[in-house]
């Protein structure tokens, strides 16, 4: 089975029987979109909650507001015509103890921005594994839309 690896601020779209994976999520968020009828899906590994936090805004996969439409466009180009659903993973506060009380929690902001982007695109969020203070790896199985989450600290989980 083909496994496609997605790096930080990158994305991939494919169809069954592939698996799309991203390894080592911390404060970043993996956005997975899936069309069950066509068995087409995509995963974006977003880095920042919005364009204001980056000098380089040319990479659409870097931010939720641009990554969600990018994934949808690529899925439609591959034949997705049905209802698309989402599952998200990540958004941890990896260094919470180092932040001042009023410090910016990028992970939390990434999750909020991701939920807003999904809502704007009218994509229902079916499941999430977000927050905490630990890393995760994510595997989107395009045969059935299952999202396998692996964490050294918290074990394995299926969304």
Backbone as a printed PyTorch tensor [residue, N CA C, xyz], in Angstrom:
tensor([[[  0.8520,  -1.1800,   0.0000],
         [  0.0000,   0.0000,   0.0000],
         [  0.9000,   1.2460,   0.0000]],

        [[  0.5340,   2.2000,  -0.7980],
         [  1.2890,   3.4350,  -0.9310],
         [  1.0760,   4.3400,   0.2890]],

        [[  2.1780,   4.7490,   0.9490],
         [  2.0780,   5.6970,   2.0580],
         [  2.7440,   6.9970,   1.6350]],

        [[  1.9790,   8.0680,   1.6630],
         [  2.4620,   9.3860,   1.2770],
         [  2.7600,  10.1590,   2.5450]],

        [[  3.9670,  10.6950,   2.6610],
         [  4.3570,  11.4690,   3.8460],
         [  4.1960,  12.9580,   3.5660]],

        [[  3.5530,  13.6390,   4.5010],
         [  3.3420,  15.0770,   4.4080],
         [  4.2180,  15.7640,   5.4460]],

        [[  5.0060,  16.7080,   5.0090],
         [  5.8780,  17.4610,   5.9080],
         [  5.1560,  18.6980,   6.4360]],

        [[  5.8150,  19.4120,   7.3240],
         [  5.2600,  20.6440,   7.8910],
         [  4.9750,  21.6360,   6.7640]],

        [[  3.8110,  22.2980,   6.8470],
         [  3.3740,  23.2970,   5.8700],
         [  3.2820,  22.6940,   4.4690]],

        [[  2.8000,  21.4610,   4.3970],
         [  2.6440,  20.7770,   3.1150],
         [  1.3120,  20.0290,   3.1410]],

        [[  0.9610,  19.4140,   2.0300],
         [ -0.3000,  18.6720,   1.9510],
         [ -0.1850,  17.5890,   0.8930]],

        [[ -1.1390,  16.6750,   0.9070],
         [ -1.2490,  15.6580,  -0.1280],
         [ -2.7140,  15.2680,  -0.2750]],

        [[ -3.0860,  14.9080,  -1.4800],
         [ -4.4220,  14.3930,  -1.7900],
         [ -4.2330,  13.1400,  -2.6230]],

        [[ -5.0240,  12.1100,  -2.3330],
         [ -4.9300,  10.8640,  -3.0980],
         [ -6.2450,  10.1100,  -2.9340]],

        [[ -6.2760,   8.8990,  -3.4780],
         [ -7.4600,   8.0700,  -3.3350],
         [ -7.0390,   6.6690,  -2.9140]],

        [[ -8.0320,   5.8590,  -2.4950],
         [ -7.7130,   4.5280,  -1.9980],
         [ -6.8770,   3.7780,  -3.0010]],

        [[ -6.0060,   2.8920,  -2.5780],
         [ -5.8170,   2.3400,  -1.2510],
         [ -4.7030,   3.0180,  -0.4530]],

        [[ -4.3310,   4.2280,  -0.7740],
         [ -3.1930,   4.8960,  -0.1330],
         [ -3.4790,   5.2940,   1.3130]],

        [[ -2.3900,   5.5770,   2.0150],
         [ -2.4290,   6.1700,   3.3510],
         [ -1.6350,   7.4670,   3.2730]],

        [[ -2.2090,   8.5350,   3.8050],
         [ -1.4900,   9.8080,   3.8700],
         [ -1.1160,  10.0270,   5.3310]],

        [[  0.1600,  10.2830,   5.5880],
         [  0.6450,  10.3630,   6.9670],
         [  1.4590,  11.6220,   7.2000]],

        [[  1.4300,  12.0820,   8.4460],
         [  2.3410,  13.1300,   8.8880],
         [  2.8500,  12.7200,  10.2600]],

        [[  4.1320,  12.9040,  10.4560],
         [  4.8050,  12.4060,  11.6520],
         [  5.2690,  13.5970,  12.4910]],

        [[  5.0980,  13.4890,  13.7990],
         [  5.6620,  14.4890,  14.6990],
         [  4.9040,  15.7860,  14.8070]],

        [[  3.5820,  15.7280,  14.8900],
         [  2.7780,  16.9390,  15.1150],
         [  2.9660,  17.4210,  16.5470]],

        [[  3.2350,  18.6860,  16.7140],
         [  3.2570,  19.3080,  18.0310],
         [  2.1480,  20.3370,  18.0770]],

        [[  2.5140,  21.6100,  17.9520],
         [  1.5150,  22.6730,  17.9500],
         [  0.8170,  22.7930,  16.6000]],

        [[  1.3780,  22.1690,  15.5730],
         [  0.7410,  22.1690,  14.2510],
         [ -0.5480,  21.3430,  14.3020]],

        [[ -1.3810,  21.5050,  13.2700],
         [ -2.6160,  20.7320,  13.1780],
         [ -2.6490,  20.0010,  11.8440]],

        [[ -2.9960,  18.7230,  11.8950],
         [ -3.2630,  17.9490,  10.6840],
         [ -4.7510,  18.0480,  10.4050]],

        [[ -5.0720,  18.5900,   9.2380],
         [ -6.4620,  18.6690,   8.7840],
         [ -6.6580,  17.5280,   7.8020]],

        [[ -7.5720,  16.6180,   8.1040],
         [ -7.8830,  15.5530,   7.1520],
         [ -9.2880,  15.7800,   6.6120]],

        [[ -9.4180,  15.7000,   5.2970],
         [-10.7120,  15.7840,   4.6260],
         [-10.9320,  14.4780,   3.8830]],

        [[-12.1920,  14.0350,   3.8370],
         [-12.4720,  12.7420,   3.2220],
         [-13.8370,  12.7390,   2.5590]],

        [[-13.8750,  12.2110,   1.3360],
         [-15.1100,  11.9800,   0.5930],
         [-15.3150,  10.4690,   0.5770]],

        [[-16.2560,   9.9770,   1.3830],
         [-16.4600,   8.5330,   1.5420],
         [-16.9660,   7.8790,   0.2640]],

        [[-17.7810,   8.5760,  -0.5210],
         [-18.3240,   7.9880,  -1.7470],
         [-17.2260,   7.7410,  -2.7760]],

        [[-16.3180,   8.6870,  -2.9320],
         [-15.2430,   8.5610,  -3.9270],
         [-13.9830,   7.9400,  -3.3390]],

        [[-13.9310,   7.8380,  -2.0160],
         [-12.7380,   7.3560,  -1.3030],
         [-11.4950,   8.1630,  -1.6940]],

        [[-11.7230,   9.4730,  -1.6850],
         [-10.6540,  10.4380,  -1.9480],
         [-10.4870,  11.2820,  -0.6970]],

        [[ -9.2480,  11.5450,  -0.3280],
         [ -9.0160,  12.3500,   0.8600],
         [ -7.7370,  13.1460,   0.7540]],

        [[ -7.5790,  14.0340,   1.7160],
         [ -6.3820,  14.8470,   1.7600],
         [ -6.0000,  15.1790,   3.1810]],

        [[ -4.7330,  15.5210,   3.3500],
         [ -4.2120,  15.9000,   4.6480],
         [ -3.3060,  17.1090,   4.4690]],

        [[ -3.5390,  18.1460,   5.2660],
         [ -2.6570,  19.3150,   5.2920],
         [ -2.0640,  19.4290,   6.6920]],

        [[ -0.7710,  19.6970,   6.7660],
         [ -0.0510,  19.8720,   8.0370],
         [  0.1760,  21.3730,   8.2010]],

        [[ -0.8090,  22.0470,   8.8260],
         [ -0.7320,  23.5100,   8.9270],
         [  0.2000,  23.9140,  10.0700]],

        [[  0.8740,  25.0230,   9.8530],
         [  1.9120,  25.4840,  10.7710],
         [  1.4520,  26.6300,  11.6590]],

        [[  0.7160,  27.5770,  11.0840],
         [  0.3500,  28.8040,  11.8010],
         [ -1.1360,  29.0990,  11.6400]],

        [[ -1.7340,  29.7990,  12.6200],
         [ -3.1730,  30.0720,  12.5490],
         [ -3.5810,  31.0580,  11.4570]],

        [[ -2.6910,  31.9680,  11.0660],
         [ -3.0570,  32.9280,  10.0220],
         [ -1.8220,  33.5400,   9.3610]],

        [[ -2.0740,  34.2180,   8.2680],
         [ -1.0180,  34.8000,   7.4540],
         [ -0.2710,  35.9340,   8.1640]],

        [[ -0.8980,  36.5760,   9.1350],
         [ -0.2720,  37.6940,   9.8420],
         [  0.9430,  37.2500,  10.6540]],

        [[  1.0550,  35.9580,  10.9080],
         [  2.1470,  35.4480,  11.7350],
         [  3.3450,  34.9640,  10.9120]],

        [[  3.3370,  35.2560,   9.6040],
         [  4.4120,  34.7660,   8.7430],
         [  4.8190,  35.8150,   7.7250]],

        [[  6.1040,  35.8820,   7.4550],
         [  6.5860,  36.7870,   6.3970],
         [  6.2500,  36.2210,   5.0230]],

        [[  6.3830,  34.9090,   4.8860],
         [  6.1140,  34.2500,   3.6140],
         [  4.7090,  33.6580,   3.6480]],

        [[  3.8260,  34.2070,   2.8360],
         [  2.4350,  33.7410,   2.8040],
         [  2.1050,  33.0290,   1.4950]],

        [[  3.1160,  32.6990,   0.7070],
         [  2.8880,  32.0830,  -0.6020],
         [  2.4670,  30.6120,  -0.5060]],

        [[  2.7810,  29.9480,   0.5960],
         [  2.4660,  28.5320,   0.7640],
         [  1.0610,  28.3800,   1.3390]],

        [[  0.1120,  27.9550,   0.5210],
         [ -1.2830,  27.8360,   0.9500],
         [ -1.5030,  26.7420,   1.9820]],

        [[ -0.6050,  25.7710,   2.0630],
         [ -0.7590,  24.6750,   3.0230],
         [ -0.3430,  25.0760,   4.4360]],

        [[  0.2170,  26.2460,   4.5950],
         [  0.7620,  26.6840,   5.8830],
         [ -0.3180,  27.1560,   6.8630]],

        [[ -1.4700,  27.6070,   6.3410],
         [ -2.5130,  28.2410,   7.1550],
         [ -3.8700,  27.5590,   6.9250]],

        [[ -4.6920,  27.4110,   7.9520],
         [ -5.9840,  26.7360,   7.7850],
         [ -6.9090,  27.3960,   6.7570]],

        [[ -6.9910,  28.7190,   6.7620],
         [ -7.9290,  29.4140,   5.8760],
         [ -7.6130,  29.2090,   4.4010]],

        [[ -6.3680,  28.9070,   4.0860],
         [ -6.0040,  28.6470,   2.6860],
         [ -5.8170,  27.1500,   2.4200]],

        [[ -5.4640,  26.3880,   3.4370],
         [ -5.2510,  24.9460,   3.2580],
         [ -6.5600,  24.2050,   2.9920]],

        [[ -7.6370,  24.5830,   3.6600],
         [ -8.9140,  23.8790,   3.4720],
         [ -9.4050,  24.0270,   2.0270]],

        [[ -9.4710,  25.2480,   1.4660],
         [ -9.8780,  25.3520,   0.0540],
         [ -8.9060,  24.6470,  -0.9010]],

        [[ -7.6120,  24.6620,  -0.5860],
         [ -6.6160,  23.9750,  -1.4020],
         [ -6.8990,  22.4770,  -1.4390]],

        [[ -7.1360,  21.8700,  -0.2800],
         [ -7.4700,  20.4460,  -0.2270],
         [ -8.7420,  20.1460,  -1.0200]],

        [[ -9.7640,  20.9700,  -0.8250],
         [-11.0330,  20.7580,  -1.5380],
         [-10.8380,  20.8320,  -3.0430]],

        [[-10.1020,  21.8380,  -3.5110],
         [ -9.8500,  21.9840,  -4.9500],
         [ -9.1450,  20.7510,  -5.5120]],

        [[ -8.1280,  20.2810,  -4.8090],
         [ -7.3770,  19.0970,  -5.2620],
         [ -8.2550,  17.8440,  -5.2410]],

        [[ -9.0980,  17.7180,  -4.2150],
         [ -9.9910,  16.5620,  -4.1420],
         [-10.9940,  16.5850,  -5.2870]],

        [[-11.5510,  17.7540,  -5.5800],
         [-12.5170,  17.8860,  -6.6890],
         [-11.8350,  17.5750,  -8.0200]],

        [[-10.5840,  18.0110,  -8.1760],
         [ -9.8380,  17.7340,  -9.4110],
         [ -9.6200,  16.2330,  -9.6010]],

        [[ -9.5880,  15.4740,  -8.5230],
         [ -9.4030,  14.0150,  -8.5930],
         [-10.7230,  13.2630,  -8.6960]],

        [[-11.8440,  13.9830,  -8.6520],
         [-13.1270,  13.3170,  -8.8420],
         [-14.0630,  13.3340,  -7.6580]],

        [[-13.7020,  13.9990,  -6.5780],
         [-14.5940,  14.0890,  -5.4170],
         [-15.8180,  14.9220,  -5.7800]],

        [[-16.9970,  14.3460,  -5.5750],
         [-18.2440,  15.0740,  -5.8570],
         [-19.2100,  14.9950,  -4.6890]],

        [[-18.9120,  14.1290,  -3.7390],
         [-19.8240,  13.8910,  -2.6310],
         [-19.5650,  14.8000,  -1.4460]],

        [[-20.2050,  14.4400,  -0.3570],
         [-20.0350,  15.1850,   0.8900],
         [-18.6320,  14.9500,   1.4350]],

        [[-18.0180,  16.0080,   1.9110],
         [-16.6780,  15.9310,   2.4820],
         [-16.7840,  16.1720,   3.9790]],

        [[-16.0760,  15.3650,   4.7500],
         [-16.0490,  15.5190,   6.1990],
         [-14.6050,  15.7160,   6.6590]],

        [[-14.4540,  16.1900,   7.8920],
         [-13.1260,  16.4980,   8.4140],
         [-12.8810,  15.8270,   9.7590]],

        [[-11.6110,  15.5610,  10.0120],
         [-11.1150,  15.1550,  11.3260],
         [ -9.8050,  15.9100,  11.5030]],

        [[ -9.5520,  16.3930,  12.7240],
         [ -8.3250,  17.1570,  12.9550],
         [ -7.5550,  16.5910,  14.1500]],

        [[ -6.2370,  16.7620,  14.0830],
         [ -5.3490,  16.2260,  15.1250],
         [ -4.2330,  17.2270,  15.3590]],

        [[ -3.8130,  17.3630,  16.6130],
         [ -2.6560,  18.1970,  16.9430],
         [ -3.0320,  19.3740,  17.8150]],

        [[ -2.3230,  20.4770,  17.6030],
         [ -2.5990,  21.6820,  18.3790],
         [ -2.1560,  21.5910,  19.8240]],

        [[ -1.0940,  20.8390,  20.0640],
         [ -0.5970,  20.6890,  21.4370],
         [  0.1260,  21.9490,  21.8980]],

        [[  0.1890,  22.1040,  23.1950],
         [  1.0090,  23.1540,  23.8010],
         [  2.2650,  22.4600,  24.3030]],

        [[  3.2390,  22.3750,  23.4310],
         [  4.4290,  21.5720,  23.7170],
         [  5.3310,  22.1730,  24.7940]],

        [[  5.3000,  23.4820,  24.9250],
         [  6.2120,  24.1460,  25.8540],
         [  5.4480,  25.0750,  26.7950]],

        [[  4.2910,  24.6260,  27.2700],
         [  3.4260,  25.4560,  28.1080],
         [  4.1520,  25.9860,  29.3400]],

        [[  5.0150,  25.1880,  29.9150],
         [  5.7020,  25.6160,  31.1350],
         [  6.6870,  26.7530,  30.8720]],

        [[  7.0610,  26.9620,  29.6170],
         [  7.9870,  28.0360,  29.2780],
         [  7.2870,  29.3400,  28.9380]],

        [[  5.9580,  29.2850,  28.7590],
         [  5.2030,  30.4780,  28.3960],
         [  4.8050,  31.2690,  29.6340]],

        [[  4.8210,  32.6120,  29.5280],
         [  4.2400,  33.3960,  30.6190],
         [  2.7300,  33.1370,  30.6580]],

        [[  2.1020,  33.4890,  31.7470],
         [  0.6630,  33.2280,  31.8930],
         [ -0.1520,  33.8070,  30.7500]],

        [[  0.2680,  34.9300,  30.2050],
         [ -0.4670,  35.5470,  29.1120],
         [  0.1300,  35.1700,  27.7540]],

        [[  0.9800,  34.1330,  27.7260],
         [  1.6830,  33.7510,  26.5060],
         [  0.7610,  33.2210,  25.4280]],

        [[  1.2420,  33.3200,  24.2030],
         [  0.4780,  32.8550,  23.0530],
         [  0.6050,  31.3360,  22.9540]],

        [[ -0.5130,  30.6480,  22.9680],
         [ -0.5150,  29.2120,  22.7700],
         [ -0.8250,  28.9590,  21.2980]],

        [[  0.2210,  28.7350,  20.5050],
         [  0.0530,  28.5610,  19.0660],
         [ -0.8180,  27.3480,  18.7600]],

        [[ -0.6390,  26.2610,  19.5060],
         [ -1.4350,  25.0670,  19.2660],
         [ -2.9240,  25.3310,  19.3830]],

        [[ -3.3090,  25.9850,  20.4540],
         [ -4.7210,  26.3200,  20.6680],
         [ -5.2400,  27.2380,  19.5680]],

        [[ -4.4320,  28.2140,  19.1820],
         [ -4.8290,  29.1330,  18.1080],
         [ -4.9450,  28.4040,  16.7680]],

        [[ -4.0660,  27.4220,  16.5310],
         [ -4.1570,  26.6330,  15.3000],
         [ -5.4600,  25.8420,  15.2500]],

        [[ -5.8540,  25.2590,  16.3820],
         [ -7.1060,  24.4930,  16.4340],
         [ -8.2990,  25.4130,  16.1800]],

        [[ -8.3320,  26.5610,  16.8390],
         [ -9.4370,  27.5120,  16.6530],
         [ -9.5310,  27.9660,  15.2060]],

        [[ -8.3980,  28.3290,  14.6140],
         [ -8.3880,  28.7880,  13.2200],
         [ -8.8120,  27.6700,  12.2650]],

        [[ -8.4320,  26.4450,  12.5710],
         [ -8.8180,  25.3010,  11.7450],
         [-10.3270,  25.0870,  11.8010]],

        [[-10.8970,  25.1430,  12.9860],
         [-12.3510,  24.9860,  13.1340],
         [-13.0960,  26.0930,  12.3850]],

        [[-12.5820,  27.3100,  12.4350],
         [-13.1950,  28.4250,  11.7080],
         [-13.1230,  28.2070,  10.1990]],

        [[-11.9890,  27.7110,   9.7080],
         [-11.8330,  27.4540,   8.2730],
         [-12.7840,  26.3510,   7.8070]],

        [[-12.9490,  25.3080,   8.6090],
         [-13.8790,  24.2340,   8.2670],
         [-15.3170,  24.7360,   8.2620]],

        [[-15.6510,  25.5540,   9.2520],
         [-16.9940,  26.1220,   9.3220],
         [-17.2700,  27.0120,   8.1100]],

        [[-16.2940,  27.8280,   7.7350],
         [-16.4530,  28.7140,   6.5760],
         [-16.6720,  27.9130,   5.2950]],

        [[-16.0590,  26.7440,   5.2000],
         [-16.2090,  25.8800,   4.0230],
         [-17.4000,  24.9350,   4.1540]],

        [[-18.1130,  25.0160,   5.2700],
         [-19.2740,  24.1650,   5.5530],
         [-18.9240,  22.6770,   5.5300]],

        [[-17.7900,  22.3700,   6.1440],
         [-17.3540,  20.9750,   6.2400],
         [-17.5390,  20.5260,   7.6910]],

        [[-18.3530,  19.5060,   7.9110],
         [-18.5640,  19.0410,   9.2840],
         [-17.3090,  18.3930,   9.8710]],

        [[-17.0350,  18.7250,  11.1180],
         [-15.9200,  18.1370,  11.8600],
         [-16.4570,  16.9230,  12.6070]],

        [[-16.0470,  15.7280,  12.1790],
         [-16.5630,  14.4920,  12.7650],
         [-15.8380,  14.0830,  14.0360]],

        [[-14.5400,  14.3880,  14.1140],
         [-13.7620,  13.9460,  15.2760],
         [-12.4990,  14.7830,  15.3810]],

        [[-11.9650,  14.8300,  16.6000],
         [-10.7090,  15.5450,  16.8030],
         [ -9.9360,  14.9170,  17.9590]],

        [[ -8.6460,  15.0560,  17.8870],
         [ -7.7400,  14.6720,  18.9660],
         [ -6.7590,  15.8390,  19.0600]],

        [[ -7.0970,  16.8290,  19.8850],
         [ -6.3340,  18.0730,  19.9160],
         [ -5.9760,  18.4740,  21.3450]],

        [[ -5.0320,  19.4150,  21.4240],
         [ -4.6300,  19.9450,  22.7190],
         [ -3.6230,  19.0600,  23.4220]],

        [[ -3.5540,  19.2030,  24.7200],
         [ -2.5930,  18.4480,  25.5040],
         [ -1.1970,  19.0170,  25.3670]],

        [[ -0.2160,  18.2530,  25.8290],
         [  1.1680,  18.7140,  25.7870],
         [  2.0840,  17.6290,  25.2300]],

        [[  1.5790,  16.8780,  24.2620],
         [  2.3320,  15.7630,  23.6930],
         [  2.1750,  15.7240,  22.1720]],

        [[  3.1700,  15.1430,  21.5240],
         [  3.1690,  15.0340,  20.0740],
         [  2.3540,  13.8520,  19.5820]],

        [[  2.0500,  13.8990,  18.3070],
         [  1.2480,  12.8570,  17.6800],
         [  1.7210,  12.6350,  16.2430]],

        [[  1.4410,  11.4550,  15.7240],
         [  1.5900,  11.1660,  14.3040],
         [  0.2260,  10.7270,  13.7940]],

        [[ -0.0510,  11.0130,  12.5200],
         [ -1.3870,  10.8230,  11.9680],
         [ -1.3150,  10.0300,  10.6690]],

        [[ -2.2440,   9.0810,  10.5140],
         [ -2.3150,   8.2470,   9.3180],
         [ -3.7650,   8.2350,   8.8280]],

        [[ -4.0330,   8.8530,   7.6750],
         [ -5.3670,   8.8640,   7.0680],
         [ -5.4610,   7.7090,   6.0770]],

        [[ -6.3480,   6.7600,   6.3780],
         [ -6.5610,   5.5890,   5.5200],
         [ -7.6580,   5.9240,   4.5140]],

        [[ -7.2940,   5.9850,   3.2480],
         [ -8.2460,   6.4190,   2.2230],
         [ -9.2340,   5.3330,   1.8150]],

        [[ -9.0320,   4.1180,   2.2690],
         [-10.0010,   3.0600,   1.9710],
         [-11.3050,   3.2530,   2.7400]],

        [[-11.2080,   3.8630,   3.9410],
         [-12.4200,   4.0090,   4.7590],
         [-12.4970,   5.3290,   5.5510]],

        [[-11.5300,   6.2180,   5.3960],
         [-11.5620,   7.5100,   6.0920],
         [-11.0970,   7.4650,   7.5350]],

        [[-10.6680,   6.3030,   7.9760],
         [-10.1840,   6.1490,   9.3510],
         [ -8.9050,   6.9640,   9.5450]],

        [[ -8.8300,   7.6440,  10.6800],
         [ -7.6280,   8.3980,  11.0290],
         [ -7.0170,   7.7290,  12.2550]],

        [[ -5.8270,   7.1870,  12.0590],
         [ -5.1000,   6.5080,  13.1200],
         [ -4.1280,   7.5130,  13.7340]],

        [[ -4.2160,   7.7150,  15.0470],
         [ -3.3620,   8.6670,  15.7480],
         [ -2.4410,   7.8800,  16.6700]],

        [[ -1.1550,   8.1360,  16.5490],
         [ -0.1720,   7.4510,  17.3880],
         [  0.5510,   8.4940,  18.2400]],

        [[  0.6420,   8.2140,  19.5390],
         [  1.3580,   9.0850,  20.4670],
         [  2.1720,   8.2120,  21.4080]],

        [[  3.4460,   8.5390,  21.5550],
         [  4.2840,   7.7610,  22.4660],
         [  3.7660,   7.8540,  23.8960]],

        [[  3.2830,   9.0350,  24.2820],
         [  2.8160,   9.2150,  25.6440],
         [  1.4000,   8.6810,  25.8780]],

        [[  0.5090,   8.8650,  24.9150],
         [ -0.9040,   8.5310,  25.1250],
         [ -1.3750,   7.2720,  24.3920]],

        [[ -0.4840,   6.6390,  23.6550],
         [ -0.8650,   5.4150,  22.9510],
         [ -1.5310,   5.6800,  21.6180]],

        [[ -2.2040,   4.6670,  21.0770],
         [ -2.8280,   4.7420,  19.7640],
         [ -4.3290,   4.9700,  19.9160]],

        [[ -4.8810,   5.6400,  18.9090],
         [ -6.3000,   5.9550,  18.9270],
         [ -6.7900,   6.0100,  17.4750]],

        [[ -8.0260,   5.6040,  17.2420],
         [ -8.6100,   5.6900,  15.9110],
         [ -9.7750,   6.6690,  15.9550]],

        [[ -9.7510,   7.6210,  15.0260],
         [-10.8570,   8.5960,  14.9020],
         [-11.7180,   8.2260,  13.7040]]])
